[in-house]
Amino acid sequence: MRATVMYSAGDVRIEDVPDPSIVDPTDAILRVTRACICGSDLWPYASMEPSETGQSMGHEAIGVVEETGADVRTVKRGDVAVMPFAISDGTCEFCREGLQTACVHVGFFGNNGMNGAQAEALRIPYADGTLYPLPVGEDDALMPSLLTLSDVMGTGHHAAAVAKVGPGKSVAVVGDGAVGLCAVIASKRLGAEQIIIMGRHDDRITLAREFGATDVVSERGDEAVEHVRELTGGFDVHAVLECVGLEQSTLTAISIARPGGAVGRVGVPQDETMPASQLAFYNNVTVGGGPAPVRAYIEELLPDVLEGRIEPGKVFDSVVGLDGVPDGYRAMADRESIKVMVRP
Ligand SMILES: [Zn+2]
């Protein structure tokens, strides 16, 4: 079969690789019908050290279950299912608490040697806990929005949940990538009154407004902080959703949280240390977040997608076949595209 392999920064290839097969009795094989390129794939695309073997890429997919191991119970051959980016057994203490990204058997697709989803098929460990069967056909019109439940919509929702977004709250979303845009949807969905999108790309800002953003801050650094303060009557926002992961964006996020407010971090941090520790302390700002347990959120978000109340699939502005994946990485890195969907 064909799959996407990254060998070093900027070097993404489509290659023939061995077909996946059942290794453990809890595995399933998923034939990928939709996958996508993630903003977090752009980190290795910018900085990966050369590797002889390469890394199979992709951690967001919907597909059809082709085969199941002897111990798989809740998914079966022919099921259309969404694959969250993390492997989870569904039964351990953390899974039962709804934090599947801390599962004792956790693994992340397309990372650290795990097989990736920008491929014709892949092996799904702990299929019962990992996959979420969908009540639709494989070419349902809602596929783009359903696909976002594998990562970006659940991740945006996680930022909002951690930052305690709720009715009447003021929110700032740092970052206008697909996760930031989904964080706007999540904030609106949870009843936020003011939603400030912080970004500077016209196409993304337009979509953010469509999703419910009420204000736009396009400055950076101190000017951005000042602008948010103006927009909030000098008080700053209750909830900040950090969807970038850089030192500057994190500093901005903590700087615009009002005293007693909260920052939900879902941008993968690119630094070991976190800035603005003293500011967060003196303002009693809660800083939380991490890899979103998107598997847990599917149950809550799926009805809104199926009934058309939210349309996160609008973040996809490009669709490619596997051959178009290397150029899709380039287009996202160059900010020509918000998010690329892959139809293997
Ligand atoms: Zn678990």
Coordinates of C-alpha atoms and ligand atoms in Angstrom, one line a residue:
M1 CA 0.0 0.0 0.0
R2 CA 1.0 3.6 -0.2
A3 CA 1.8 5.8 2.8
T4 CA 3.3 9.2 3.6
V5 CA 6.8 9.1 5.1
M6 CA 8.8 12.1 6.4
Y7 CA 12.6 11.7 6.2
S8 CA 13.7 15.2 7.4
A9 CA 12.5 18.7 7.5
G10 CA 10.8 19.5 4.2
D11 CA 11.2 16.0 2.9
V12 CA 7.8 14.2 2.7
R13 CA 7.5 11.3 0.3
I14 CA 4.7 8.9 -0.8
E15 CA 6.1 5.4 -0.7
D16 CA 5.0 1.8 -1.2
V17 CA 5.1 0.2 2.2
P18 CA 4.0 -3.3 3.5
D19 CA 0.3 -3.6 4.1
P20 CA -0.7 -3.4 7.8
S21 CA -1.7 -6.6 9.5
I22 CA -3.2 -7.7 12.8
V23 CA -0.4 -8.1 15.4
D24 CA -2.3 -8.2 18.7
P25 CA -5.8 -9.7 19.1
T26 CA -7.1 -6.2 20.1
D27 CA -6.0 -4.7 16.8
A28 CA -8.1 -3.6 13.8
I29 CA -7.1 -2.6 10.3
L30 CA -8.7 0.6 9.1
R31 CA -8.9 1.4 5.4
V32 CA -8.5 5.2 5.4
T33 CA -11.2 7.1 3.5
R34 CA -10.3 10.6 4.8
A35 CA -7.2 11.9 6.5
C36 CA -5.6 15.3 6.8
I37 CA -2.5 17.3 7.5
C38 CA -2.3 18.8 10.9
G39 CA -0.7 22.1 12.1
S40 CA 1.3 19.9 14.5
D41 CA 2.8 18.0 11.5
L42 CA 4.3 21.3 10.5
W43 CA 6.7 21.2 13.5
P44 CA 8.7 18.2 12.2
Y45 CA 8.2 19.5 8.7
A46 CA 10.2 22.6 9.9
S47 CA 12.8 20.9 12.1
M48 CA 13.0 17.1 11.8
E49 CA 16.5 15.7 11.9
P50 CA 17.3 13.5 8.9
S51 CA 16.2 9.9 9.6
E52 CA 17.2 6.8 7.6
T53 CA 14.0 5.0 8.2
G54 CA 11.7 8.0 8.2
Q55 CA 8.5 8.6 10.1
S56 CA 5.1 7.5 8.9
M57 CA 2.9 10.5 9.1
G58 CA -0.7 11.4 9.9
H59 CA -2.8 11.1 13.1
E60 CA -6.4 12.1 12.0
A61 CA -8.6 9.8 10.0
I62 CA -11.9 8.3 9.2
G63 CA -12.0 4.9 7.6
V64 CA -13.7 1.6 7.2
V65 CA -12.8 -1.3 9.4
E66 CA -11.4 -4.0 7.2
E67 CA -10.4 -6.6 9.7
T68 CA -10.5 -7.2 13.5
G69 CA -8.4 -9.2 15.9
A70 CA -10.0 -12.1 17.9
D71 CA -10.6 -9.9 21.0
V72 CA -12.2 -6.9 19.4
R73 CA -15.8 -6.6 20.5
T74 CA -17.3 -3.2 19.8
V75 CA -16.1 -2.5 16.3
K76 CA -16.6 -4.8 13.4
R77 CA -15.7 -5.3 9.8
G78 CA -17.5 -2.7 7.6
D79 CA -18.0 -0.1 10.4
V80 CA -17.2 3.5 9.4
A81 CA -15.2 4.9 12.3
V82 CA -13.3 8.0 13.4
M83 CA -9.8 7.5 14.6
P84 CA -8.7 9.9 17.4
F85 CA -5.0 10.8 17.3
A86 CA -4.2 8.9 20.4
I87 CA -4.4 5.1 21.0
S88 CA -6.4 4.3 24.2
D89 CA -7.5 1.0 25.6
G90 CA -10.8 2.4 26.9
T91 CA -10.7 0.5 30.2
C92 CA -7.8 1.8 32.3
E93 CA -8.3 4.2 35.2
F94 CA -7.5 7.3 33.0
C95 CA -9.7 6.2 30.1
R96 CA -12.6 5.7 32.6
E97 CA -12.0 9.3 33.8
G98 CA -12.2 10.5 30.2
L99 CA -8.5 11.4 29.9
Q100 CA -7.7 8.9 27.1
T101 CA -4.5 10.8 26.2
A102 CA -3.1 9.6 29.5
C103 CA -4.1 5.9 28.9
V104 CA -1.7 3.4 30.3
H105 CA -1.4 2.0 26.8
V106 CA -1.3 5.4 25.1
G107 CA 0.5 6.0 21.8
F108 CA 0.2 8.7 19.2
F109 CA -0.4 7.8 15.5
G110 CA 2.3 9.0 13.2
N111 CA 4.8 9.7 16.0
N112 CA 7.7 7.8 17.5
G113 CA 7.6 5.0 15.0
M114 CA 3.8 4.5 15.2
N115 CA 2.1 4.1 11.8
G116 CA 0.4 7.1 10.4
A117 CA -3.0 7.8 8.8
Q118 CA -1.8 9.7 5.7
A119 CA -1.9 6.3 4.1
E120 CA -4.2 3.8 2.4
A121 CA -4.6 1.9 5.6
L122 CA -3.2 1.5 9.1
R123 CA -3.2 -0.8 12.1
I124 CA -5.3 0.4 15.1
P125 CA -4.1 -1.0 18.4
Y126 CA -6.8 -1.3 21.1
A127 CA -9.5 -0.9 18.5
D128 CA -12.4 -1.1 20.9
G129 CA -11.0 1.8 23.0
T130 CA -9.5 3.8 20.2
L131 CA -12.1 3.8 17.3
Y132 CA -15.5 5.5 17.5
P133 CA -18.0 4.0 15.0
L134 CA -20.1 6.5 13.2
P135 CA -23.8 6.2 12.1
V136 CA -23.1 7.3 8.5
G137 CA -21.9 5.9 5.2
E138 CA -18.3 6.3 4.1
D139 CA -19.0 9.2 1.7
D140 CA -21.5 11.0 3.8
A141 CA -21.7 14.8 3.1
L142 CA -20.7 15.5 6.7
M143 CA -17.3 13.8 6.3
P144 CA -15.3 17.0 6.6
S145 CA -16.9 18.0 9.9
L146 CA -16.8 14.4 11.2
L147 CA -13.1 14.2 10.3
T148 CA -12.4 17.1 12.6
L149 CA -13.6 15.0 15.6
S150 CA -10.3 13.1 15.2
D151 CA -8.4 16.1 16.4
V152 CA -8.9 19.8 15.7
M153 CA -12.5 20.2 16.9
G154 CA -11.9 18.1 20.0
T155 CA -8.7 19.9 20.6
G156 CA -10.4 23.3 20.3
H157 CA -13.1 22.1 22.6
H158 CA -10.5 20.9 25.1
A159 CA -8.9 24.4 25.2
A160 CA -12.4 25.9 25.9
A161 CA -13.2 23.3 28.6
V162 CA -9.9 23.8 30.4
A163 CA -10.3 27.6 30.2
K164 CA -13.8 27.2 31.7
V165 CA -15.6 28.9 28.8
G166 CA -19.3 29.3 29.6
P167 CA -22.3 31.6 29.2
G168 CA -21.5 35.3 29.4
K169 CA -17.7 34.8 29.4
S170 CA -15.2 36.7 27.4
V171 CA -12.8 34.6 25.5
A172 CA -9.6 35.2 23.5
V173 CA -8.3 32.6 21.0
V174 CA -4.6 32.8 20.4
G175 CA -3.9 31.4 16.9
D176 CA -5.9 31.3 13.7
G177 CA -5.0 27.8 12.5
A178 CA -7.6 25.0 12.3
V179 CA -7.5 24.4 16.0
G180 CA -7.9 28.1 16.8
L181 CA -10.9 28.3 14.5
C182 CA -12.4 25.2 16.1
A183 CA -11.8 26.8 19.5
V184 CA -14.0 29.7 18.3
I185 CA -16.7 27.2 17.4
A186 CA -16.3 25.6 20.8
S187 CA -16.5 29.0 22.6
K188 CA -19.6 30.0 20.8
R189 CA -21.2 26.6 21.4
L190 CA -20.5 26.9 25.1
G191 CA -22.2 30.3 25.3
A192 CA -19.3 32.8 25.4
E193 CA -20.5 36.4 24.9
Q194 CA -17.3 37.9 23.5
I195 CA -14.9 35.9 21.4
I196 CA -11.7 37.7 20.3
I197 CA -9.7 35.9 17.6
M198 CA -6.0 36.8 17.6
G199 CA -4.6 36.2 14.1
R200 CA -3.6 38.0 11.0
H201 CA -4.6 35.9 7.9
D202 CA -7.6 37.3 6.1
D203 CA -9.1 34.0 5.0
R204 CA -8.9 32.6 8.6
I205 CA -10.3 35.8 10.2
T206 CA -13.2 35.7 7.8
L207 CA -13.9 32.1 8.8
A208 CA -13.4 32.9 12.5
R209 CA -16.1 35.6 12.2
E210 CA -18.4 33.1 10.5
F211 CA -17.8 30.7 13.4
G212 CA -18.7 33.4 16.0
A213 CA -15.7 35.6 16.7
T214 CA -16.9 39.0 17.7
D215 CA -13.6 40.9 17.6
V216 CA -10.2 40.6 15.9
V217 CA -6.8 41.4 17.2
S218 CA -4.1 41.3 14.5
E219 CA -1.2 42.8 16.4
R220 CA 1.4 40.8 18.3
G221 CA 3.2 41.2 21.6
D222 CA 2.6 44.2 23.7
E223 CA 0.3 45.8 21.1
A224 CA -1.9 42.7 21.1
V225 CA -2.1 42.8 24.9
E226 CA -3.1 46.4 24.8
H227 CA -5.8 45.9 22.2
V228 CA -7.4 43.0 24.1
R229 CA -7.4 45.3 27.2
E230 CA -9.2 48.0 25.2
L231 CA -11.8 45.5 23.9
T232 CA -12.5 44.3 27.4
G233 CA -13.0 47.6 29.2
G234 CA -9.5 47.3 30.8
F235 CA -10.2 43.9 32.5
D236 CA -8.8 41.3 30.0
V237 CA -10.6 38.1 29.3
H238 CA -12.0 35.3 31.5
A239 CA -10.7 32.6 29.2
V240 CA -7.7 32.3 26.9
L241 CA -7.4 29.4 24.4
E242 CA -3.7 29.0 23.5
C243 CA -3.6 27.2 20.1
V244 CA -0.1 27.9 18.9
G245 CA 2.6 26.6 21.4
L246 CA 5.3 29.2 21.0
E247 CA 6.9 31.2 23.8
Q248 CA 5.5 34.5 22.4
S249 CA 2.0 33.1 22.1
T250 CA 2.1 31.7 25.5
L251 CA 3.3 34.9 27.0
T252 CA 0.5 36.8 25.2
A253 CA -2.0 34.2 26.5
I254 CA -1.1 34.6 30.1
S255 CA -0.8 38.4 29.7
I256 CA -4.4 38.8 28.5
A257 CA -6.1 36.5 31.1
R258 CA -7.9 38.6 33.7
P259 CA -7.2 38.0 37.4
G260 CA -8.9 34.7 38.3
G261 CA -9.1 33.7 34.7
A262 CA -7.8 30.6 33.0
V263 CA -5.6 29.7 30.0
G264 CA -6.4 26.4 28.2
R265 CA -3.3 25.3 26.3
V266 CA -3.5 23.0 23.3
G267 CA -0.8 24.3 21.1
V268 CA 2.1 21.8 21.4
P269 CA 4.7 23.7 23.4
Q270 CA 8.0 24.2 21.6
D271 CA 9.9 25.2 24.7
E272 CA 10.8 23.3 27.9
T273 CA 9.9 26.3 30.1
M274 CA 6.7 28.4 30.3
P275 CA 6.9 32.2 30.4
A276 CA 5.1 34.6 32.6
S277 CA 5.1 32.4 35.7
Q278 CA 5.1 35.4 38.1
L279 CA 2.3 37.2 36.1
A280 CA 0.2 34.0 36.2
F281 CA 0.8 33.8 40.0
Y282 CA 0.0 37.3 41.0
N283 CA -3.1 37.3 38.8
N284 CA -4.3 34.0 40.1
V285 CA -4.5 32.7 36.6
T286 CA -5.1 29.0 36.1
V287 CA -2.9 27.6 33.4
G288 CA -3.9 24.1 32.2
G289 CA -4.3 21.9 29.2
G290 CA -2.4 19.3 27.2
P291 CA -3.2 16.6 24.6
A292 CA -6.9 16.7 24.2
P293 CA -8.8 13.5 25.1
V294 CA -10.7 13.9 21.8
R295 CA -12.1 10.3 22.2
A296 CA -14.0 11.5 25.2
Y297 CA -15.4 14.5 23.5
I298 CA -16.8 12.8 20.4
E299 CA -19.9 11.7 22.3
E300 CA -20.6 15.3 23.2
L301 CA -19.8 16.9 19.9
L302 CA -21.1 14.3 17.4
P303 CA -24.8 15.2 17.8
D304 CA -24.0 18.9 17.0
V305 CA -22.1 17.8 13.8
L306 CA -24.8 15.3 12.7
E307 CA -27.6 17.9 13.2
G308 CA -25.6 20.7 11.5
R309 CA -25.4 23.0 14.6
I310 CA -21.6 23.2 14.1
E311 CA -19.6 23.0 10.8
P312 CA -16.0 22.6 11.8
G313 CA -15.4 20.9 8.4
K314 CA -15.2 24.4 6.9
V315 CA -11.6 24.6 8.1
F316 CA -10.7 22.4 5.1
D317 CA -9.9 24.6 2.1
S318 CA -8.1 22.0 0.0
V319 CA -8.5 18.3 -0.8
V320 CA -5.7 16.2 -2.3
G321 CA -5.0 12.5 -3.1
L322 CA -1.9 10.9 -1.6
D323 CA 0.2 12.2 -4.4
G324 CA -0.7 15.7 -3.4
V325 CA 0.3 15.3 0.3
P326 CA 3.9 16.6 -0.1
D327 CA 2.6 19.8 -1.7
G328 CA -0.2 19.9 0.9
Y329 CA 2.5 20.2 3.6
R330 CA 4.2 23.0 1.7
A331 CA 0.9 24.8 1.2
M332 CA 0.1 24.7 4.9
A333 CA 3.6 25.7 5.9
D334 CA 3.4 28.7 3.5
R335 CA -0.1 29.6 5.0
E336 CA -1.6 29.1 1.5
S337 CA -4.0 26.6 3.0
I338 CA -5.7 26.5 6.4
K339 CA -6.1 22.7 6.4
V340 CA -5.6 20.0 3.8
M341 CA -7.9 17.0 3.6
V342 CA -6.4 13.8 2.1
R343 CA -8.5 11.2 0.2
P344 CA -6.1 8.3 -0.2
Ligands
ZN1 ZN -6.7 3.6 29.0

